[in-house]
mmCIF file with all atom_site columns, C-alpha atoms in Angstrom:
data_model
loop_
_atom_site.group_PDB
_atom_site.id
_atom_site.type_symbol
_atom_site.label_atom_id
_atom_site.label_alt_id
_atom_site.label_comp_id
_atom_site.label_asym_id
_atom_site.label_entity_id
_atom_site.label_seq_id
_atom_site.pdbx_PDB_ins_code
_atom_site.Cartn_x
_atom_site.Cartn_y
_atom_site.Cartn_z
_atom_site.occupancy
_atom_site.B_iso_or_equiv
_atom_site.pdbx_formal_charge
_atom_site.auth_seq_id
_atom_site.auth_comp_id
_atom_site.auth_asym_id
_atom_site.auth_atom_id
_atom_site.pdbx_PDB_model_num
ATOM 1  C CA . MET A 1 1  ? 12.563  -21.078 9.225   1.00 0.00 ? 1  MET A CA 1
ATOM 2  C CA . ILE A 1 2  ? 12.686  -17.304 9.317   1.00 0.00 ? 2  ILE A CA 1
ATOM 3  C CA . MET A 1 3  ? 10.744  -15.316 11.844  1.00 0.00 ? 3  MET A CA 1
ATOM 4  C CA . SER A 1 4  ? 9.416   -11.998 10.630  1.00 0.00 ? 4  SER A CA 1
ATOM 5  C CA . GLU A 1 5  ? 7.893   -9.288  12.716  1.00 0.00 ? 5  GLU A CA 1
ATOM 6  C CA . ARG A 1 6  ? 4.673   -7.448  11.965  1.00 0.00 ? 6  ARG A CA 1
ATOM 7  C CA . LYS A 1 7  ? 2.687   -5.224  14.227  1.00 0.00 ? 7  LYS A CA 1
ATOM 8  C CA . SER A 1 8  ? -1.024  -5.413  14.701  1.00 0.00 ? 8  SER A CA 1
ATOM 9  C CA . VAL A 1 9  ? -3.098  -2.301  14.338  1.00 0.00 ? 9  VAL A CA 1
ATOM 10 C CA . ASN A 1 10 ? -5.328  -1.075  17.127  1.00 0.00 ? 10 ASN A CA 1
ATOM 11 C CA . LYS A 1 11 ? -8.671  -0.890  15.319  1.00 0.00 ? 11 LYS A CA 1
ATOM 12 C CA . ASN A 1 12 ? -10.370 0.427   18.450  1.00 0.00 ? 12 ASN A CA 1
ATOM 13 C CA . HIS A 1 13 ? -8.303  3.634   18.531  1.00 0.00 ? 13 HIS A CA 1
ATOM 14 C CA . PRO A 1 14 ? -10.306 6.769   17.640  1.00 0.00 ? 14 PRO A CA 1
ATOM 15 C CA . ASP A 1 15 ? -7.739  7.725   14.949  1.00 0.00 ? 15 ASP A CA 1
ATOM 16 C CA . PHE A 1 16 ? -7.949  4.382   13.142  1.00 0.00 ? 16 PHE A CA 1
ATOM 17 C CA . PRO A 1 17 ? -10.840 5.376   10.812  1.00 0.00 ? 17 PRO A CA 1
ATOM 18 C CA . GLU A 1 18 ? -8.892  8.462   9.690   1.00 0.00 ? 18 GLU A CA 1
ATOM 19 C CA . TYR A 1 19 ? -5.768  6.385   9.046   1.00 0.00 ? 19 TYR A CA 1
ATOM 20 C CA . LEU A 1 20 ? -7.765  3.796   7.122   1.00 0.00 ? 20 LEU A CA 1
ATOM 21 C CA . ARG A 1 21 ? -9.505  6.474   5.035   1.00 0.00 ? 21 ARG A CA 1
ATOM 22 C CA . LYS A 1 22 ? -6.155  8.045   4.067   1.00 0.00 ? 22 LYS A CA 1
ATOM 23 C CA . TYR A 1 23 ? -4.590  4.643   3.352   1.00 0.00 ? 23 TYR A CA 1
ATOM 24 C CA . LYS A 1 24 ? -7.464  3.531   1.126   1.00 0.00 ? 24 LYS A CA 1
ATOM 25 C CA . ALA A 1 25 ? -7.562  6.891   -0.689  1.00 0.00 ? 25 ALA A CA 1
ATOM 26 C CA . LEU A 1 26 ? -3.853  6.602   -1.436  1.00 0.00 ? 26 LEU A CA 1
ATOM 27 C CA . TRP A 1 27 ? -4.169  3.131   -2.947  1.00 0.00 ? 27 TRP A CA 1
ATOM 28 C CA . ASP A 1 28 ? -7.469  3.860   -4.706  1.00 0.00 ? 28 ASP A CA 1
ATOM 29 C CA . GLN A 1 29 ? -5.765  6.755   -6.463  1.00 0.00 ? 29 GLN A CA 1
ATOM 30 C CA . TYR A 1 30 ? -2.889  4.517   -7.559  1.00 0.00 ? 30 TYR A CA 1
ATOM 31 C CA . TYR A 1 31 ? -5.198  1.746   -8.814  1.00 0.00 ? 31 TYR A CA 1
ATOM 32 C CA . ALA A 1 32 ? -7.280  4.255   -10.783 1.00 0.00 ? 32 ALA A CA 1
ATOM 33 C CA . PHE A 1 33 ? -4.090  5.611   -12.371 1.00 0.00 ? 33 PHE A CA 1
ATOM 34 C CA . GLU A 1 34 ? -2.844  2.107   -13.186 1.00 0.00 ? 34 GLU A CA 1
ATOM 35 C CA . LYS A 1 35 ? -6.178  1.120   -14.715 1.00 0.00 ? 35 LYS A CA 1
ATOM 36 C CA . ALA A 1 36 ? -6.248  4.261   -16.875 1.00 0.00 ? 36 ALA A CA 1
ATOM 37 C CA . GLU A 1 37 ? -2.694  3.672   -18.105 1.00 0.00 ? 37 GLU A CA 1
ATOM 38 C CA . LYS A 1 38 ? -3.308  0.010   -18.923 1.00 0.00 ? 38 LYS A CA 1
ATOM 39 C CA . ALA A 1 39 ? -6.535  0.943   -20.737 1.00 0.00 ? 39 ALA A CA 1
ATOM 40 C CA . LYS A 1 40 ? -4.398  2.799   -23.276 1.00 0.00 ? 40 LYS A CA 1
ATOM 41 C CA . TYR A 1 41 ? -3.096  -0.581  -24.458 1.00 0.00 ? 41 TYR A CA 1
ATOM 42 C CA . PRO A 1 42 ? -6.147  -2.902  -24.283 1.00 0.00 ? 42 PRO A CA 1
ATOM 43 C CA . ASN A 1 43 ? -4.643  -5.891  -26.093 1.00 0.00 ? 43 ASN A CA 1
ATOM 44 C CA . TYR A 1 44 ? -1.252  -5.868  -24.420 1.00 0.00 ? 44 TYR A CA 1
ATOM 45 C CA . ARG A 1 45 ? -0.269  -8.401  -21.740 1.00 0.00 ? 45 ARG A CA 1
ATOM 46 C CA . GLY A 1 46 ? 2.873   -9.300  -19.860 1.00 0.00 ? 46 GLY A CA 1
ATOM 47 C CA . LEU A 1 47 ? 5.709   -7.762  -17.881 1.00 0.00 ? 47 LEU A CA 1
ATOM 48 C CA . ASP A 1 48 ? 6.893   -5.743  -20.873 1.00 0.00 ? 48 ASP A CA 1
ATOM 49 C CA . HIS A 1 49 ? 3.635   -3.780  -20.923 1.00 0.00 ? 49 HIS A CA 1
ATOM 50 C CA . PRO A 1 50 ? 4.273   -0.207  -22.184 1.00 0.00 ? 50 PRO A CA 1
ATOM 51 C CA . ALA A 1 51 ? 2.357   1.281   -19.236 1.00 0.00 ? 51 ALA A CA 1
ATOM 52 C CA . ARG A 1 52 ? 4.994   -0.077  -16.829 1.00 0.00 ? 52 ARG A CA 1
ATOM 53 C CA . VAL A 1 53 ? 7.189   2.894   -17.692 1.00 0.00 ? 53 VAL A CA 1
ATOM 54 C CA . VAL A 1 54 ? 4.841   5.095   -15.668 1.00 0.00 ? 54 VAL A CA 1
ATOM 55 C CA . THR A 1 55 ? 3.063   2.614   -13.392 1.00 0.00 ? 55 THR A CA 1
ATOM 56 C CA . VAL A 1 56 ? 6.159   1.145   -11.728 1.00 0.00 ? 56 VAL A CA 1
ATOM 57 C CA . PRO A 1 57 ? 7.463   4.522   -10.493 1.00 0.00 ? 57 PRO A CA 1
ATOM 58 C CA . ALA A 1 58 ? 3.916   5.434   -9.392  1.00 0.00 ? 58 ALA A CA 1
ATOM 59 C CA . TYR A 1 59 ? 3.669   2.126   -7.500  1.00 0.00 ? 59 TYR A CA 1
ATOM 60 C CA . ARG A 1 60 ? 6.980   2.753   -5.746  1.00 0.00 ? 60 ARG A CA 1
ATOM 61 C CA . LYS A 1 61 ? 5.855   6.258   -4.775  1.00 0.00 ? 61 LYS A CA 1
ATOM 62 C CA . CYS A 1 62 ? 2.578   4.869   -3.431  1.00 0.00 ? 62 CYS A CA 1
ATOM 63 C CA . CYS A 1 63 ? 4.488   2.328   -1.334  1.00 0.00 ? 63 CYS A CA 1
ATOM 64 C CA . ALA A 1 64 ? 6.757   5.077   0.031   1.00 0.00 ? 64 ALA A CA 1
ATOM 65 C CA . ASP A 1 65 ? 3.747   7.257   0.823   1.00 0.00 ? 65 ASP A CA 1
ATOM 66 C CA . SER A 1 66 ? 2.084   4.296   2.592   1.00 0.00 ? 66 SER A CA 1
ATOM 67 C CA . LYS A 1 67 ? 5.173   3.827   4.707   1.00 0.00 ? 67 LYS A CA 1
ATOM 68 C CA . LYS A 1 68 ? 5.193   7.542   5.621   1.00 0.00 ? 68 LYS A CA 1
ATOM 69 C CA . LEU A 1 69 ? 1.530   7.282   6.577   1.00 0.00 ? 69 LEU A CA 1
ATOM 70 C CA . GLN A 1 70 ? 2.277   4.273   8.776   1.00 0.00 ? 70 GLN A CA 1
ATOM 71 C CA . GLU A 1 71 ? 5.099   6.216   10.427  1.00 0.00 ? 71 GLU A CA 1
ATOM 72 C CA . GLU A 1 72 ? 2.772   9.183   10.987  1.00 0.00 ? 72 GLU A CA 1
ATOM 73 C CA . TYR A 1 73 ? 0.258   6.871   12.691  1.00 0.00 ? 73 TYR A CA 1
ATOM 74 C CA . ALA A 1 74 ? 2.876   4.661   14.354  1.00 0.00 ? 74 ALA A CA 1
ATOM 75 C CA . TYR A 1 75 ? 1.037   4.872   17.671  1.00 0.00 ? 75 TYR A CA 1
ATOM 76 C CA . LEU A 1 76 ? -1.781  2.797   16.148  1.00 0.00 ? 76 LEU A CA 1
ATOM 77 C CA . PHE A 1 77 ? 0.540   -0.142  15.587  1.00 0.00 ? 77 PHE A CA 1
ATOM 78 C CA . THR A 1 78 ? 1.012   -1.996  18.832  1.00 0.00 ? 78 THR A CA 1
ATOM 79 C CA . GLU A 1 79 ? 2.257   -5.402  19.882  1.00 0.00 ? 79 GLU A CA 1
ATOM 80 C CA . PRO A 1 80 ? 4.454   -7.293  17.447  1.00 0.00 ? 80 PRO A CA 1
ATOM 81 C CA . ILE A 1 81 ? 2.955   -10.399 15.874  1.00 0.00 ? 81 ILE A CA 1
ATOM 82 C CA . TYR A 1 82 ? 5.509   -13.061 15.054  1.00 0.00 ? 82 TYR A CA 1
ATOM 83 C CA . ARG A 1 83 ? 4.904   -15.484 12.244  1.00 0.00 ? 83 ARG A CA 1
ATOM 84 C CA . GLU A 1 84 ? 6.988   -18.164 10.637  1.00 0.00 ? 84 GLU A CA 1
ATOM 85 C CA . ASP A 1 85 ? 7.751   -17.845 6.941   1.00 0.00 ? 85 ASP A CA 1
#
């Protein structure tokens, strides 16, 4: 069994709504982009989807931006939560 560490977020902190708004805006923008790209190929399914050429790099950038946002608001993330995988 592997133990992994996550931190809980302090939802009572006054800056939490701002963090959440920025986080949701970041991912909403990505999902809108992904939806628009996949709409270009309506009958295409699978991992070899032509839109992946642009959506995968956009996804990776969104993940990196999310991580930067979490680092910017690191003070919101408090006590580690341990869970078993």
